Amino acid sequence: MTNITEADFRRFTSIKIAACGTSWHAGLAGKYMIEELARLSVDVDYASEFRYRDPVLDEDTLLLSFHSREKPPIRSPRCAK
């Protein structure tokens, strides 16, 4: 899903952010803003470690994967499928 409508966003009950380096820090800033403004639970993980976890992901969880370089984080979006 690349284009999220407001109706789509309202369906989510939690958000997982997978990122590395500077993007991980941006994810932390986003966590605080999203939790305060949207009142949703947000978890931020290192993308390189996310693939080894067994996170609780369902249809009501939005996975955001951030990266600051040209190559994406290691497999984190693929793990969520």
GROMACS .gro file of N, CA and C in nm:
model
  243
    1MET      N    1   0.085  -0.117   0.000
    1MET     CA    2   0.000   0.000   0.000
    1MET      C    3   0.090   0.123   0.000
    2THR      N    4   0.081   0.204  -0.102
    2THR     CA    5   0.165   0.322  -0.108
    2THR      C    6   0.088   0.451  -0.087
    3ASN      N    7  -0.037   0.456  -0.128
    3ASN     CA    8  -0.120   0.575  -0.109
    3ASN      C    9  -0.225   0.545  -0.004
    4ILE      N   10  -0.209   0.605   0.112
    4ILE     CA   11  -0.300   0.580   0.223
    4ILE      C   12  -0.398   0.696   0.234
    5THR      N   13  -0.525   0.665   0.228
    5THR     CA   14  -0.627   0.768   0.244
    5THR      C   15  -0.653   0.791   0.393
    6GLU      N   16  -0.724   0.897   0.424
    6GLU     CA   17  -0.758   0.923   0.564
    6GLU      C   18  -0.842   0.809   0.621
    7ALA      N   19  -0.932   0.755   0.541
    7ALA     CA   20  -1.015   0.642   0.586
    7ALA      C   21  -0.927   0.520   0.616
    8ASP      N   22  -0.828   0.495   0.530
    8ASP     CA   23  -0.735   0.383   0.554
    8ASP      C   24  -0.660   0.404   0.685
    9PHE      N   25  -0.610   0.526   0.704
    9PHE     CA   26  -0.531   0.555   0.824
    9PHE      C   27  -0.614   0.537   0.951
   10ARG      N   28  -0.738   0.576   0.946
   10ARG     CA   29  -0.825   0.564   1.065
   10ARG      C   30  -0.850   0.419   1.104
   11ARG      N   31  -0.834   0.327   1.010
   11ARG     CA   32  -0.855   0.184   1.037
   11ARG      C   33  -0.745   0.124   1.124
   12PHE      N   34  -0.624   0.182   1.117
   12PHE     CA   35  -0.511   0.126   1.189
   12PHE      C   36  -0.523   0.148   1.340
   13THR      N   37  -0.483   0.046   1.416
   13THR     CA   38  -0.486   0.056   1.562
   13THR      C   39  -0.346   0.068   1.620
   14SER      N   40  -0.244   0.039   1.539
   14SER     CA   41  -0.106   0.053   1.583
   14SER      C   42  -0.016   0.073   1.462
   15ILE      N   43   0.104   0.126   1.490
   15ILE     CA   44   0.201   0.151   1.384
   15ILE      C   45   0.336   0.096   1.428
   16LYS      N   46   0.404   0.028   1.337
   16LYS     CA   47   0.541  -0.020   1.358
   16LYS      C   48   0.630   0.057   1.261
   17ILE      N   49   0.739   0.113   1.311
   17ILE     CA   50   0.833   0.184   1.227
   17ILE      C   51   0.965   0.107   1.228
   18ALA      N   52   1.013   0.070   1.110
   18ALA     CA   53   1.142   0.002   1.096
   18ALA      C   54   1.236   0.095   1.021
   19ALA      N   55   1.350   0.127   1.081
   19ALA     CA   56   1.442   0.221   1.020
   19ALA      C   57   1.583   0.199   1.072
   20CYS      N   58   1.681   0.259   1.005
   20CYS     CA   59   1.821   0.250   1.046
   20CYS      C   60   1.884   0.389   1.049
   21GLY      N   61   1.985   0.403   1.133
   21GLY     CA   62   2.064   0.527   1.136
   21GLY      C   63   1.982   0.650   1.169
   22THR      N   64   2.005   0.755   1.091
   22THR     CA   65   1.935   0.882   1.111
   22THR      C   66   1.785   0.865   1.095
   23SER      N   67   1.744   0.777   1.007
   23SER     CA   68   1.601   0.753   0.987
   23SER      C   69   1.537   0.693   1.111
   24TRP      N   70   1.613   0.616   1.187
   24TRP     CA   71   1.563   0.560   1.313
   24TRP      C   72   1.531   0.673   1.410
   25HIS      N   73   1.618   0.773   1.415
   25HIS     CA   74   1.594   0.888   1.502
   25HIS      C   75   1.471   0.967   1.455
   26ALA      N   76   1.455   0.980   1.325
   26ALA     CA   77   1.336   1.045   1.271
   26ALA      C   78   1.211   0.965   1.306
   27GLY      N   79   1.224   0.832   1.306
   27GLY     CA   80   1.113   0.746   1.346
   27GLY      C   81   1.073   0.769   1.491
   28LEU      N   82   1.172   0.791   1.578
   28LEU     CA   83   1.142   0.820   1.719
   28LEU      C   84   1.067   0.952   1.732
   29ALA      N   85   1.109   1.052   1.657
   29ALA     CA   86   1.039   1.181   1.660
   29ALA      C   87   0.895   1.162   1.610
   30GLY      N   88   0.881   1.085   1.503
   30GLY     CA   89   0.748   1.056   1.450
   30GLY      C   90   0.662   0.982   1.550
   31LYS      N   91   0.722   0.891   1.626
   31LYS     CA   92   0.649   0.815   1.728
   31LYS      C   93   0.581   0.909   1.826
   32TYR      N   94   0.656   1.005   1.877
   32TYR     CA   95   0.600   1.097   1.975
   32TYR      C   96   0.489   1.182   1.915
   33MET      N   97   0.507   1.227   1.791
   33MET     CA   98   0.404   1.309   1.727
   33MET      C   99   0.278   1.228   1.697
   34ILE      N  100   0.295   1.107   1.644
   34ILE     CA  101   0.180   1.024   1.610
   34ILE      C  102   0.103   0.985   1.735
   35GLU      N  103   0.176   0.945   1.841
   35GLU     CA  104   0.107   0.907   1.964
   35GLU      C  105   0.030   1.023   2.024
   36GLU      N  106   0.088   1.142   2.018
   36GLU     CA  107   0.020   1.258   2.076
   36GLU      C  108  -0.097   1.305   1.990
   37LEU      N  109  -0.077   1.312   1.859
   37LEU     CA  110  -0.180   1.368   1.772
   37LEU      C  111  -0.286   1.267   1.728
   38ALA      N  112  -0.243   1.145   1.695
   38ALA     CA  113  -0.337   1.044   1.645
   38ALA      C  114  -0.382   0.946   1.752
   39ARG      N  115  -0.314   0.948   1.867
   39ARG     CA  116  -0.347   0.859   1.979
   39ARG      C  117  -0.342   0.712   1.938
   40LEU      N  118  -0.236   0.678   1.861
   40LEU     CA  119  -0.212   0.540   1.821
   40LEU      C  120  -0.084   0.490   1.887
   41SER      N  121  -0.079   0.361   1.916
   41SER     CA  122   0.041   0.299   1.970
   41SER      C  123   0.145   0.286   1.859
   42VAL      N  124   0.269   0.332   1.886
   42VAL     CA  125   0.376   0.328   1.786
   42VAL      C  126   0.499   0.261   1.846
   43ASP      N  127   0.557   0.165   1.773
   43ASP     CA  128   0.683   0.102   1.810
   43ASP      C  129   0.787   0.133   1.704
   44VAL      N  130   0.910   0.163   1.747
   44VAL     CA  131   1.019   0.191   1.653
   44VAL      C  132   1.126   0.085   1.673
   45ASP      N  133   1.166   0.020   1.565
   45ASP     CA  134   1.268  -0.084   1.569
   45ASP      C  135   1.375  -0.057   1.465
   46TYR      N  136   1.495  -0.109   1.492
   46TYR     CA  137   1.599  -0.108   1.389
   46TYR      C  138   1.557  -0.206   1.280
   47ALA      N  139   1.560  -0.162   1.156
   47ALA     CA  140   1.516  -0.247   1.045
   47ALA      C  141   1.599  -0.375   1.036
   48SER      N  142   1.728  -0.364   1.066
   48SER     CA  143   1.814  -0.482   1.057
   48SER      C  144   1.780  -0.588   1.162
   49GLU      N  145   1.716  -0.547   1.270
   49GLU     CA  146   1.675  -0.642   1.374
   49GLU      C  147   1.529  -0.684   1.360
   50PHE      N  148   1.451  -0.601   1.292
   50PHE     CA  149   1.308  -0.628   1.278
   50PHE      C  150   1.283  -0.763   1.213
   51ARG      N  151   1.366  -0.799   1.118
   51ARG     CA  152   1.346  -0.925   1.045
   51ARG      C  153   1.366  -1.048   1.133
   52TYR      N  154   1.437  -1.034   1.244
   52TYR     CA  155   1.461  -1.148   1.332
   52TYR      C  156   1.357  -1.161   1.442
   53ARG      N  157   1.275  -1.059   1.458
   53ARG     CA  158   1.171  -1.062   1.560
   53ARG      C  159   1.048  -1.132   1.505
   54ASP      N  160   0.952  -1.154   1.592
   54ASP     CA  161   0.824  -1.207   1.550
   54ASP      C  162   0.717  -1.110   1.600
   55PRO      N  163   0.715  -0.988   1.540
   55PRO     CA  164   0.623  -0.885   1.590
   55PRO      C  165   0.478  -0.920   1.561
   56VAL      N  166   0.391  -0.867   1.642
   56VAL     CA  167   0.248  -0.886   1.622
   56VAL      C  168   0.203  -0.789   1.512
   57LEU      N  169   0.177  -0.843   1.394
   57LEU     CA  170   0.131  -0.764   1.280
   57LEU      C  171  -0.001  -0.822   1.231
   58ASP      N  172  -0.099  -0.738   1.218
   58ASP     CA  173  -0.226  -0.782   1.163
   58ASP      C  174  -0.274  -0.678   1.063
   59GLU      N  175  -0.396  -0.693   1.014
   59GLU     CA  176  -0.448  -0.601   0.912
   59GLU      C  177  -0.466  -0.460   0.966
   60ASP      N  178  -0.470  -0.445   1.097
   60ASP     CA  179  -0.490  -0.314   1.158
   60ASP      C  180  -0.360  -0.249   1.204
   61THR      N  181  -0.246  -0.306   1.161
   61THR     CA  182  -0.114  -0.251   1.194
   61THR      C  183  -0.050  -0.196   1.067
   62LEU      N  184  -0.005  -0.072   1.075
   62LEU     CA  185   0.065  -0.008   0.964
   62LEU      C  186   0.215  -0.022   0.986
   63LEU      N  187   0.286  -0.077   0.889
   63LEU     CA  188   0.431  -0.087   0.896
   63LEU      C  189   0.491   0.022   0.808
   64LEU      N  190   0.568   0.111   0.870
   64LEU     CA  191   0.640   0.215   0.797
   64LEU      C  192   0.787   0.179   0.797
   65SER      N  193   0.848   0.179   0.681
   65SER     CA  194   0.989   0.145   0.669
   65SER      C  195   1.061   0.267   0.612
   66PHE      N  196   1.151   0.326   0.691
   66PHE     CA  197   1.224   0.445   0.651
   66PHE      C  198   1.369   0.411   0.624
   67HIS      N  199   1.427   0.482   0.529
   67HIS     CA  200   1.569   0.470   0.504
   67HIS      C  201   1.621   0.601   0.446
   68SER      N  202   1.747   0.628   0.471
   68SER     CA  203   1.804   0.754   0.424
   68SER      C  204   1.900   0.735   0.307
   69ARG      N  205   1.927   0.613   0.272
   69ARG     CA  206   2.017   0.586   0.160
   69ARG      C  207   1.938   0.531   0.044
   70GLU      N  208   2.007   0.502  -0.064
   70GLU     CA  209   1.937   0.454  -0.184
   70GLU      C  210   1.885   0.312  -0.171
   71LYS      N  211   1.946   0.232  -0.086
   71LYS     CA  212   1.895   0.096  -0.072
   71LYS      C  213   1.805   0.088   0.052
   72PRO      N  214   1.696   0.013   0.042
   72PRO     CA  215   1.601   0.004   0.153
   72PRO      C  216   1.656  -0.079   0.269
   73PRO      N  217   1.593  -0.068   0.387
   73PRO     CA  218   1.635  -0.151   0.501
   73PRO      C  219   1.627  -0.299   0.467
   74ILE      N  220   1.707  -0.377   0.533
   74ILE     CA  221   1.718  -0.520   0.502
   74ILE      C  222   1.587  -0.593   0.524
   75ARG      N  223   1.519  -0.624   0.417
   75ARG     CA  224   1.403  -0.713   0.413
   75ARG      C  225   1.287  -0.681   0.507
   76SER      N  226   1.288  -0.573   0.581
   76SER     CA  227   1.179  -0.553   0.677
   76SER      C  228   1.041  -0.547   0.611
   77PRO      N  229   1.024  -0.480   0.495
   77PRO     CA  230   0.890  -0.485   0.435
   77PRO      C  231   0.850  -0.624   0.391
   78ARG      N  232   0.945  -0.704   0.342
   78ARG     CA  233   0.914  -0.839   0.298
   78ARG      C  234   0.873  -0.928   0.413
   79CYS      N  235   0.928  -0.903   0.531
   79CYS     CA  236   0.894  -0.984   0.648
   79CYS      C  237   0.750  -0.962   0.690
   80ALA      N  238   0.696  -0.846   0.658
   80ALA     CA  239   0.562  -0.811   0.704
   80ALA      C  240   0.454  -0.872   0.616
   81LYS      N  241   0.489  -0.922   0.499
   81LYS     CA  242   0.387  -0.975   0.408
   81LYS      C  243   0.334  -1.108   0.454
   0.00000   0.00000   0.00000
